[in-house]
Short mmCIF file of C-alpha atoms in Angstrom, two decimals:
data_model
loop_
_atom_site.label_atom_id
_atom_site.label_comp_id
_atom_site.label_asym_id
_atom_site.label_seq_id
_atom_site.Cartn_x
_atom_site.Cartn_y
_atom_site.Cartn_z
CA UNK A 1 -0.74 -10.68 -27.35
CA UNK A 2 -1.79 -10.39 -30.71
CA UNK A 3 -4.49 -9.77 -33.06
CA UNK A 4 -8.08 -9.81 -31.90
CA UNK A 5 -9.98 -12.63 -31.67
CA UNK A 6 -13.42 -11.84 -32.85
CA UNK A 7 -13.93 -10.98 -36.00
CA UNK A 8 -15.90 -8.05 -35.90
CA UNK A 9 -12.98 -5.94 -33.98
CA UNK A 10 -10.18 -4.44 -36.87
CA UNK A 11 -7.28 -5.75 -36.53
CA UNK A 12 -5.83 -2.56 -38.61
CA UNK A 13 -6.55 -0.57 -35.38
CA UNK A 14 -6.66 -3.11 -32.48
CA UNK A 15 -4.23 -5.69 -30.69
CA UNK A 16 -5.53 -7.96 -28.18
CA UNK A 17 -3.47 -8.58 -25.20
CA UNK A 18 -4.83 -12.52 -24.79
CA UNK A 19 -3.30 -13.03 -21.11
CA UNK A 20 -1.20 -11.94 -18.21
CA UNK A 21 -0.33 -14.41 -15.88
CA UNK A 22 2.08 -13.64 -12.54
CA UNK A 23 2.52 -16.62 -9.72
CA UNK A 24 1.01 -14.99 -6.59
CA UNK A 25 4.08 -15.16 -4.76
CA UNK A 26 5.38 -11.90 -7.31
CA UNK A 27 2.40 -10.34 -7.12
CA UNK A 28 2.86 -6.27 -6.12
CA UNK A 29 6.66 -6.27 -7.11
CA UNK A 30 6.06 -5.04 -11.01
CA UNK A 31 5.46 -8.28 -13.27
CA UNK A 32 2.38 -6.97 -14.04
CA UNK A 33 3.32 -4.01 -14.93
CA UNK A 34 6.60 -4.51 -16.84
CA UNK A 35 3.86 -7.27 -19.59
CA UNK A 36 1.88 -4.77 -19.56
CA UNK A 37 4.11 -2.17 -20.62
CA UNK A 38 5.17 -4.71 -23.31
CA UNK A 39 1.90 -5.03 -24.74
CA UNK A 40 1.58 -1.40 -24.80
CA UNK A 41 5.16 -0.88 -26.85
CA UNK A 42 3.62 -3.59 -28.84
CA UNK A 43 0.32 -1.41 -29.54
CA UNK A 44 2.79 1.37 -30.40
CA UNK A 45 5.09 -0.49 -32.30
CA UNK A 46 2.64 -1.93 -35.06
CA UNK A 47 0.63 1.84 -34.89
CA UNK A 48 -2.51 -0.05 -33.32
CA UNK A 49 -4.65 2.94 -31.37
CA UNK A 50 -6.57 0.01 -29.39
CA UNK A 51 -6.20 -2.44 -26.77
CA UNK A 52 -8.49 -5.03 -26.43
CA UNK A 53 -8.90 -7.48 -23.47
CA UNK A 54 -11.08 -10.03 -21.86
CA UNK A 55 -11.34 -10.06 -17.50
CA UNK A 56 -13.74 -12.70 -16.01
CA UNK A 57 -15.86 -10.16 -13.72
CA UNK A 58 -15.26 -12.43 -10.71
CA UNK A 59 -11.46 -11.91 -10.67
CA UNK A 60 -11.23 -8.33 -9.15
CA UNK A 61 -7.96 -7.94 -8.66
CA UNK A 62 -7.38 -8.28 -12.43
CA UNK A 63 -9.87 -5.90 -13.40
CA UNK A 64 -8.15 -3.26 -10.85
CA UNK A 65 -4.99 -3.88 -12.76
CA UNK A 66 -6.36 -2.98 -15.57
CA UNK A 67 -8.21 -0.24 -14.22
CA UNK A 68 -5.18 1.37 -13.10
CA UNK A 69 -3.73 1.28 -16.57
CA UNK A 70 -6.49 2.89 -18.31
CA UNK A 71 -8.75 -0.30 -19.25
CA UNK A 72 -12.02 0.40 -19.79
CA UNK A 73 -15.51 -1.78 -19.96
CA UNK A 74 -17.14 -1.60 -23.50
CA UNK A 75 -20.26 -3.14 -22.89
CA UNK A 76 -19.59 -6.60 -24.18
CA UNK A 77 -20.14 -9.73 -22.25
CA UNK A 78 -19.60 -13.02 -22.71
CA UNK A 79 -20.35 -16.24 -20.57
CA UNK A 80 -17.47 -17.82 -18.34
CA UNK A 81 -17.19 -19.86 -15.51
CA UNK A 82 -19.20 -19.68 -11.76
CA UNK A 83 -22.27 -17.62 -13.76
CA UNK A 84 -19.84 -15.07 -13.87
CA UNK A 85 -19.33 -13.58 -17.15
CA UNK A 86 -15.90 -12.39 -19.29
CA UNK A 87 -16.37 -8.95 -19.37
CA UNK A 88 -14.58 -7.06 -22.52
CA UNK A 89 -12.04 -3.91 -21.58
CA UNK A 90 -10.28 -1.10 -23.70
CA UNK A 91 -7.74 0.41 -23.51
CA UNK A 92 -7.82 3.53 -26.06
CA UNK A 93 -3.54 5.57 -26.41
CA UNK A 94 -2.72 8.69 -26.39
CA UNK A 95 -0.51 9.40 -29.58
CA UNK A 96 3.15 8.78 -29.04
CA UNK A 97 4.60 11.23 -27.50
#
């Protein structure tokens, strides 16, 4: 996690989470979740209102991760691997409660 990588996206107001990775044999017992929360205290923590990921559309159980946590599609696409594309997701906080 970190800034974004493209330079059109503000880094003043976004924080890209680069990658979660979780062997498959931990899969469903809260890896996942517990990095994501991270990234999210990280959002918080430098007052960033945006998340900002890339999920290669062929990898569905990512992108229902994500999902779940509030990710959203913005429209942008970029080429990856199996003429699949990366697709780009959002994740947009609520103010701190």
């Amino acid at each position: 996690m970190g800034p974004p990588l493209e330079a059109d996206v503000d880094a003043a107001t976004v924080g890209q989470l680069y990658q979660i990775h979780v062997r498959p044999g931990r899969w469903g017992q809260g890896v996942g979740g517990r990095l994501h929360a991270a990234f999210v205290q990280f959002l918080r923590d430098g007052s960033l209102a945006t998340g900002l990921l890339e999920a290669w559309e062929g990898n569905s159980r990512a992108q229902g991760f994500y999902a779940r946590h509030g990710w959203k599609p913005d429209g942008h696409r970029r080429p990856g691997p199996g003429n699949a594309s990366y697709v780009r997701l959002c994740l947009d906080l609520d103010p701190a409660p």
